[in-house]
Short mmCIF file of C-alpha atoms in Angstrom, two decimals:
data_model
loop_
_atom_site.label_atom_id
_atom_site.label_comp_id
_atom_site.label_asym_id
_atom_site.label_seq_id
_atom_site.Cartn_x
_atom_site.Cartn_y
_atom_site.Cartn_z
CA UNK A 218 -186.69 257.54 36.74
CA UNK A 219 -183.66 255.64 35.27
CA UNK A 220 -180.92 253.87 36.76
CA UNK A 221 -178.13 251.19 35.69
CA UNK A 222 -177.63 250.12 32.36
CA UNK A 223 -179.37 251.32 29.03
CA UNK A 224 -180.28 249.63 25.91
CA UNK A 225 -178.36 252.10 23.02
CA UNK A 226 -181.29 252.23 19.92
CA UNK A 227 -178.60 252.93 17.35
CA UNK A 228 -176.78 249.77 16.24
CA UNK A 229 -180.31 247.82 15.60
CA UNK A 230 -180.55 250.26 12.70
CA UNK A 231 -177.91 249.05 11.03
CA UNK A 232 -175.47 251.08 12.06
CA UNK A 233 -172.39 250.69 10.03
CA UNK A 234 -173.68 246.96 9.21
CA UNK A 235 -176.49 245.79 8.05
CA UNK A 236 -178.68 243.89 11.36
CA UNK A 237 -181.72 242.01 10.58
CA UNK A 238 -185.47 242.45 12.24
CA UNK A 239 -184.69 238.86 13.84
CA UNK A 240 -181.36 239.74 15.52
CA UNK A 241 -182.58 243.51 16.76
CA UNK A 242 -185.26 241.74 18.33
CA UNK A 243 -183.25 239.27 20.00
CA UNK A 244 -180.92 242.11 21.03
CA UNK A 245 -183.83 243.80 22.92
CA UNK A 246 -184.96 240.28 23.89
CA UNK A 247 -181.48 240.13 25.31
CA UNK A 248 -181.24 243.58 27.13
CA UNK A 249 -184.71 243.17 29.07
CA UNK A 250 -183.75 239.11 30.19
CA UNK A 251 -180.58 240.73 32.08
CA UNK A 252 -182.79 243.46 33.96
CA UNK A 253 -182.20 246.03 31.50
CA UNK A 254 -185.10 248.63 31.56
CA UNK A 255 -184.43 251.75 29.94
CA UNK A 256 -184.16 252.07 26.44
CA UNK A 257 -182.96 255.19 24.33
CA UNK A 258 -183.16 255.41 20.97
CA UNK A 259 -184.05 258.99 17.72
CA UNK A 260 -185.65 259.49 14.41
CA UNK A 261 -181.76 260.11 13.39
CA UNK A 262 -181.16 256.22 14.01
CA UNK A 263 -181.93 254.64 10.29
CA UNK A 264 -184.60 257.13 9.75
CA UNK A 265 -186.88 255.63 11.61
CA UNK A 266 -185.77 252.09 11.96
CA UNK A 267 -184.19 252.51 15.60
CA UNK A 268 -188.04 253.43 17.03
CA UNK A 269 -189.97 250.86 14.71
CA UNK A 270 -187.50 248.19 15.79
CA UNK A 271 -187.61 249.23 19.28
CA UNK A 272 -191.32 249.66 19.74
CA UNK A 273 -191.82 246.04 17.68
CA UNK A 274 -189.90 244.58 20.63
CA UNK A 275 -191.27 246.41 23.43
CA UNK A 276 -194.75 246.47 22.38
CA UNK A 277 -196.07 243.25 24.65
CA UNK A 278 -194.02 244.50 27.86
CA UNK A 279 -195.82 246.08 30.52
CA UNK A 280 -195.77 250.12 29.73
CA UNK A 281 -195.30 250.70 33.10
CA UNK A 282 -192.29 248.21 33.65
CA UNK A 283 -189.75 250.33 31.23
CA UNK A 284 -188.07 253.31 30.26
CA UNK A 285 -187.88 254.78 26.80
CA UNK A 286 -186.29 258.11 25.21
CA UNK A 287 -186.05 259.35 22.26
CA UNK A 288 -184.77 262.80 20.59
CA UNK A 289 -185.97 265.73 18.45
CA UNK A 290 -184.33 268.23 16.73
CA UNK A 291 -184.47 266.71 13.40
CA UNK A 292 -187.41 265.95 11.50
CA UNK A 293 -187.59 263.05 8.93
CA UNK A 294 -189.75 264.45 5.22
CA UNK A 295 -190.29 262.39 2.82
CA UNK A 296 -187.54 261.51 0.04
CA UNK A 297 -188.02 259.91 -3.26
CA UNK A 298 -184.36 260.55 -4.96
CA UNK A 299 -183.64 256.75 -3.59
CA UNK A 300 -180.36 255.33 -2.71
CA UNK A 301 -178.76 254.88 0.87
CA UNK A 302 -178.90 256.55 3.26
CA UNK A 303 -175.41 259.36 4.25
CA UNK A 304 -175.41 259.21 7.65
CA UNK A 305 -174.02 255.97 8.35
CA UNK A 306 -176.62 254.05 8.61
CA UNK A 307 -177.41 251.18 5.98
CA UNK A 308 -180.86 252.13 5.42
CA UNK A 309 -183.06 253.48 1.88
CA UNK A 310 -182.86 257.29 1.96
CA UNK A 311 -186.85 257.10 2.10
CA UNK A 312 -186.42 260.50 3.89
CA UNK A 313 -184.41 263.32 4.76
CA UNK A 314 -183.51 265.00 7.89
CA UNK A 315 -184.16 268.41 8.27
CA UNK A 316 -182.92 270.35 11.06
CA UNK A 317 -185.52 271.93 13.34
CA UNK A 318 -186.15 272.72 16.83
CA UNK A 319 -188.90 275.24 16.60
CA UNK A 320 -192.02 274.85 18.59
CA UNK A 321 -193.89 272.99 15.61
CA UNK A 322 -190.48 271.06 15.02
CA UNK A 323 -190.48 269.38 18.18
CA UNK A 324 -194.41 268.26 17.99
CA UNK A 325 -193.82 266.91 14.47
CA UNK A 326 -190.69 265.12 15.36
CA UNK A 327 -191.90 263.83 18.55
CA UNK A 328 -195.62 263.04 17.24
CA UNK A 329 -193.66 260.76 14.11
CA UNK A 330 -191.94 259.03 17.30
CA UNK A 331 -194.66 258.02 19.16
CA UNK A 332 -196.05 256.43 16.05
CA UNK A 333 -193.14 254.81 15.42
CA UNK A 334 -192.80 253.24 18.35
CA UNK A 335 -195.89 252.91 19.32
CA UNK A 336 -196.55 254.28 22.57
CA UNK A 337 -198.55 257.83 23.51
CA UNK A 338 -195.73 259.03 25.92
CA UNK A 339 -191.82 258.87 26.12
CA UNK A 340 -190.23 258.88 29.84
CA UNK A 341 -187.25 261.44 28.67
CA UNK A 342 -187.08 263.57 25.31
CA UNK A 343 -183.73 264.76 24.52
CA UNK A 344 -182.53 268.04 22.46
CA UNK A 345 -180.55 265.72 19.95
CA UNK A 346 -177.36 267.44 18.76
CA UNK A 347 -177.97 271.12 18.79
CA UNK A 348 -174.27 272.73 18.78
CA UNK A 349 -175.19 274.68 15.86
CA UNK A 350 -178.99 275.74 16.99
CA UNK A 351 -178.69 277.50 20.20
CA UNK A 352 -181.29 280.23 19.59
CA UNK A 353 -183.76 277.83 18.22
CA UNK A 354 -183.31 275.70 20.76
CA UNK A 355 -183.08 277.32 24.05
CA UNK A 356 -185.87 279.69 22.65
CA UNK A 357 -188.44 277.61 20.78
CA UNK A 358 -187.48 273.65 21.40
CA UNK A 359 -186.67 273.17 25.05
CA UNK A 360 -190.36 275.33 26.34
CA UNK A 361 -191.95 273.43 23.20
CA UNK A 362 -190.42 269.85 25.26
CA UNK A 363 -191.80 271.56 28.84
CA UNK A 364 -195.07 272.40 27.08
CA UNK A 365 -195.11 268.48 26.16
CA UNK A 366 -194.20 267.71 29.63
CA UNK A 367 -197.05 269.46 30.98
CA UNK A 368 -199.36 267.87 29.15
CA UNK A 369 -198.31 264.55 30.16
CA UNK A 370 -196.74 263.49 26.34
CA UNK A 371 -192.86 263.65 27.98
CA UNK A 372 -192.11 262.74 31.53
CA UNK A 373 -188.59 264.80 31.77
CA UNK A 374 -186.80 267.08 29.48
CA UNK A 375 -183.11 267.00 28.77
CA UNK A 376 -180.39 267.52 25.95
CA UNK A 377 -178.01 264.96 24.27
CA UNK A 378 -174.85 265.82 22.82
CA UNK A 379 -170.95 264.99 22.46
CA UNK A 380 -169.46 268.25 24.36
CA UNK A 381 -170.23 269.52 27.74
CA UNK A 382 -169.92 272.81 27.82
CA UNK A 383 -173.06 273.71 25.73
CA UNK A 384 -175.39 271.37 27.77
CA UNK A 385 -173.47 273.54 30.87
CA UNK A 386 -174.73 276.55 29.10
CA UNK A 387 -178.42 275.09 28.84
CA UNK A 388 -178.21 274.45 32.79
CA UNK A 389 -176.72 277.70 34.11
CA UNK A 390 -179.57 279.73 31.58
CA UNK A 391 -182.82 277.02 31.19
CA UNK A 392 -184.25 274.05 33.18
CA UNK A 393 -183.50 270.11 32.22
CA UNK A 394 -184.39 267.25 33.91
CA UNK A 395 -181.63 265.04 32.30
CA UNK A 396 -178.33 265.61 30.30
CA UNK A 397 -177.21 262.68 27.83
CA UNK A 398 -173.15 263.10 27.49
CA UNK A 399 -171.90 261.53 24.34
CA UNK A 400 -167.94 260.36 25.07
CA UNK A 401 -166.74 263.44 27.58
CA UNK A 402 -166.89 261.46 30.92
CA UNK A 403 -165.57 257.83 30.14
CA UNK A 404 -162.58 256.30 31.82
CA UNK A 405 -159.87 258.05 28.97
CA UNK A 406 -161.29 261.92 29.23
CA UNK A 407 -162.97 263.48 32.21
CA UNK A 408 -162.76 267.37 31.38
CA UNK A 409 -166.42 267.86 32.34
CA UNK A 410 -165.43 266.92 36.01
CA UNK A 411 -163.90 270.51 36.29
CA UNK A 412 -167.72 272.66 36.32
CA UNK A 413 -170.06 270.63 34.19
CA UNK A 414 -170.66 267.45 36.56
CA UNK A 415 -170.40 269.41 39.59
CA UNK A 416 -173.44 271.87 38.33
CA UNK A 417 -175.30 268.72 37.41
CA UNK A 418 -175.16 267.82 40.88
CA UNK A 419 -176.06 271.08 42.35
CA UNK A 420 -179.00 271.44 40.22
CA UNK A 421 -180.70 267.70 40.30
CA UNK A 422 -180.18 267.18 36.88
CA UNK A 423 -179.32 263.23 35.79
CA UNK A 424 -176.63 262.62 33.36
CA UNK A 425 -176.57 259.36 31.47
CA UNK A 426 -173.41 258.99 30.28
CA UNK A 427 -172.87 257.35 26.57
CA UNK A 428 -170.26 256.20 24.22
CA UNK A 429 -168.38 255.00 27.50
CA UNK A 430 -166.12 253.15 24.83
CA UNK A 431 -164.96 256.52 23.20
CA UNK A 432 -166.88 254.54 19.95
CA UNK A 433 -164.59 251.39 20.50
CA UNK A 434 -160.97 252.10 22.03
CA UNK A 435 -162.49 250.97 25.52
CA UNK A 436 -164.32 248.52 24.20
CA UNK A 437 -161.43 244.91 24.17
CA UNK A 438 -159.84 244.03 26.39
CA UNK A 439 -156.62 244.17 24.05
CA UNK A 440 -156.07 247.74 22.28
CA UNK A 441 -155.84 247.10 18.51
CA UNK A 442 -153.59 249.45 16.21
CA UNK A 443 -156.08 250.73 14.28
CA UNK A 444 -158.76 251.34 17.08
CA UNK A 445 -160.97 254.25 16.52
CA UNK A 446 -161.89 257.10 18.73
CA UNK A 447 -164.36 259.25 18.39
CA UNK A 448 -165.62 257.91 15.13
CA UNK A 449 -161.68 258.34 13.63
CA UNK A 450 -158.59 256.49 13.72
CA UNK A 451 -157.18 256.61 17.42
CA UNK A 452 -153.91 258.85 17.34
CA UNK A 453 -150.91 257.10 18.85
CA UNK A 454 -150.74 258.45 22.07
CA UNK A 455 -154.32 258.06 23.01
CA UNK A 456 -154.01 254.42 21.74
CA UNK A 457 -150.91 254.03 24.13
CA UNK A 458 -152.70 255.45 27.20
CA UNK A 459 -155.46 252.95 26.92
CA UNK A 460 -153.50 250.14 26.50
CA UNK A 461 -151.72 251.30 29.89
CA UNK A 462 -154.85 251.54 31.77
CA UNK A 463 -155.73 247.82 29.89
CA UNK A 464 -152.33 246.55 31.16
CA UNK A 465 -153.20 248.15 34.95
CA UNK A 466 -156.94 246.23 34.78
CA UNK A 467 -155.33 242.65 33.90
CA UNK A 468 -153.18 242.57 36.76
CA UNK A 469 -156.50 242.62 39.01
CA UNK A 470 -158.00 240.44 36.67
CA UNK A 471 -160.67 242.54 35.18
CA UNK A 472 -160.82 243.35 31.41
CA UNK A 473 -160.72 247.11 29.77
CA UNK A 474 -164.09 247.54 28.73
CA UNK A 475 -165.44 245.90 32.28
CA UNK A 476 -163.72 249.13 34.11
CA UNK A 477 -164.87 251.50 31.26
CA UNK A 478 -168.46 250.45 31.81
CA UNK A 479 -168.01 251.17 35.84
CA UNK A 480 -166.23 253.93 35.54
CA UNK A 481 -168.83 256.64 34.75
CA UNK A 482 -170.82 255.27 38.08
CA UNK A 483 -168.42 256.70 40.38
CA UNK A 484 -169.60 260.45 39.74
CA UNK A 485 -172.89 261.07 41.84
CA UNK A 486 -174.86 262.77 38.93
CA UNK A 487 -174.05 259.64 36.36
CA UNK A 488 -177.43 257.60 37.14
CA UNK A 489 -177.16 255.83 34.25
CA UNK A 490 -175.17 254.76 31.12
CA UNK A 491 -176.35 253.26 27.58
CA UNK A 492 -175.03 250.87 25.45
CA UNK A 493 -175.51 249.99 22.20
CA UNK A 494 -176.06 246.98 20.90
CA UNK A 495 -176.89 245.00 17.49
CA UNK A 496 -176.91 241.48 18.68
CA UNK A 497 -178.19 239.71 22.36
CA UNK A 498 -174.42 238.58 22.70
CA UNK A 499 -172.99 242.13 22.89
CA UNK A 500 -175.85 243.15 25.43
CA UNK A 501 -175.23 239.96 27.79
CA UNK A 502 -171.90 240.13 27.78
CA UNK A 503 -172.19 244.02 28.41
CA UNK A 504 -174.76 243.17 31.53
CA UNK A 505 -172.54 240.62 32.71
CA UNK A 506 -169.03 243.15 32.90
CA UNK A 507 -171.22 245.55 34.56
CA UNK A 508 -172.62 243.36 37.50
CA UNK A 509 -169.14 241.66 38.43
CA UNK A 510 -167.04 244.65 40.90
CA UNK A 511 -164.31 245.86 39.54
CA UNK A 512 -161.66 245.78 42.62
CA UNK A 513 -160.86 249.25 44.43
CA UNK A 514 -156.91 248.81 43.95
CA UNK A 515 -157.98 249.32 40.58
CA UNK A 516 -158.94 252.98 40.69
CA UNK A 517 -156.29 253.42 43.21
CA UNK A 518 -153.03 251.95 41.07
CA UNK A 519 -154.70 254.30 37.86
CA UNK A 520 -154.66 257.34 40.07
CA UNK A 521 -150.94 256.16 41.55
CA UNK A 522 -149.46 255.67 37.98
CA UNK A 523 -150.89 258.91 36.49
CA UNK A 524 -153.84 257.86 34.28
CA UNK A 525 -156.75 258.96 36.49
CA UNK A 526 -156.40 262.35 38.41
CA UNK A 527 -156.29 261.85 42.03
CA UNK A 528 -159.64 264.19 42.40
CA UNK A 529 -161.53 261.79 40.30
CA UNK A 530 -164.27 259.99 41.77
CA UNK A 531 -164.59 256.45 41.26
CA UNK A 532 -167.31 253.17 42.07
#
């Protein structure tokens, strides 16, 4: 259903910074010009704003030209205590999120979705988050998402999260279509090459692979000190491996995040990756590191010097 690169929904709702209707738009604008046609977004993104934004931009394509997914798991009430929002995002707290993936759960979160975006269908619904639901979820949510996909409302079912070995544990006991994997197989860490990958491959199931910056040390070509991984400040020794595999990229004249963006590709299950993006610069220059080959000596002087196991596959 999806291949290639993915629009990420989270940065146009002001994500850590504040982005305005104008430049989301032009961000989506962006992503579709260079060939980008599946788009991912959730309710969690700015309450709401990730799908509004996203369906505002989408709304005058052809329906049957793109991609979208979103996520369920929480559900957005209403909220009148004001402020801003906790979770990151730079938004009113017009709502809450509750955590839910019963049956009913899933129908109200996904039902708010479509309305939100504006279309009666979403290509993949994901499980969003559930590390700390797995009853609920395996019991009530994911038959509640097949029910959905029998009816035509979801085209594939799937769970997104940043671990592996639950979404190994949906696989090996329940039936997904697609697995989103949040920063566990990027061009630093590839621990879910050992069973998880390998069972996505013997069971048909599609992993898009996200965060493929480990949320920003991949993502310049020059490691900064105070680069963050996985959302916290980088410890020193994971700072100092990526700046080695930066300084073994440069001498074949391709730039860190260029190889991190390739990377995932080389695993046969990986049909797809998603980036996020809050402005059309970030998603054309993204499109354009992408589409240029990264050389094979590449992979090979990695493997030679250490930094990628010699079992790892690779584009």
């Amino acid at each position: 259903m999806i291949s290639g690169l993915g629009f990420g929904g989270a940065p146009i709702a002001n994500l850590y910074a504040e982005v305005s209707d104008e430049d989301a738009r032009a961000a989506v604008d962006a992503a579709w010009d260079a060939g980008v046609r599946y788009f991912d977004t959730a309710p969690h993104y700015g309450l709401g704003l990730s799908e509004r934004r996203l369906g505002a931009a989408l709304r005058d394509r052809p329906r049957s030209e793109f991609a979208v997914s979103t996520k369920v798991g929480r559900v957005l009430e209403p909220y009148d205590g004001g402020g801003l929002d906790d979770a990151g995002f730079l938004v009113p707290a017009t709502h809450r999120r509750v955590w839910d993936f019963s049956a009913d759960g899933i129908r109200r979160s996904l039902e708010g979705s479509l309305e939100r975006l504006g279309v009666d269908h979403v290509d993949i619904a994901y499980l969003h988050d559930p590390d700390n639901h797995w009853d609920q979820a395996v019991s009530e949510g994911l038959p509640a998402l097949h029910s959905l996909k029998e009816q035509g409302i979801v085209g594939a079912v799937g769970v997104g999260m940043n671990q592996w070995q639950m979404p190994e544990r949906f696989l090996r006991e329940a039936s997904l279509d697609y697995v989103m994997l949040a920063g566990r197989y990027t061009l630093l860490e590839q621990d879910s090459l050992a069973s998880f990958l390998p069972l996505c491959e013997e069971r048909g199931v599609s992993v898009v692979a996200v965060a493929v910056f480990n949320s920003g040390l991949l993502a310049r070509p020059e490691v900064p000190a105070d680069a963050t991984y996985n959302y916290a400040a980088a410890p020193a020794e994971v700072i100092d491996r990526a700046r080695r595999i930066a300084s073994v990229c440069g001498r074949h004249g391709v730039v860190l995040p260029q190889a991190a963006l390739q990377f995932p590709f080389g695993h046969p299950a990986v049909k797809a990756i998603a980036v996020g993006a809050r402005s059309a610069g970030e998603i054309t220059e993204n499109a354009a590191l992408l589409a240029e080959k990264v050389p094979a000596e590449l992979w090979a002087d990695l493997k030679a010097e250490g930094l990628l196991a010699p079992e790892v596959p690779t584009p």
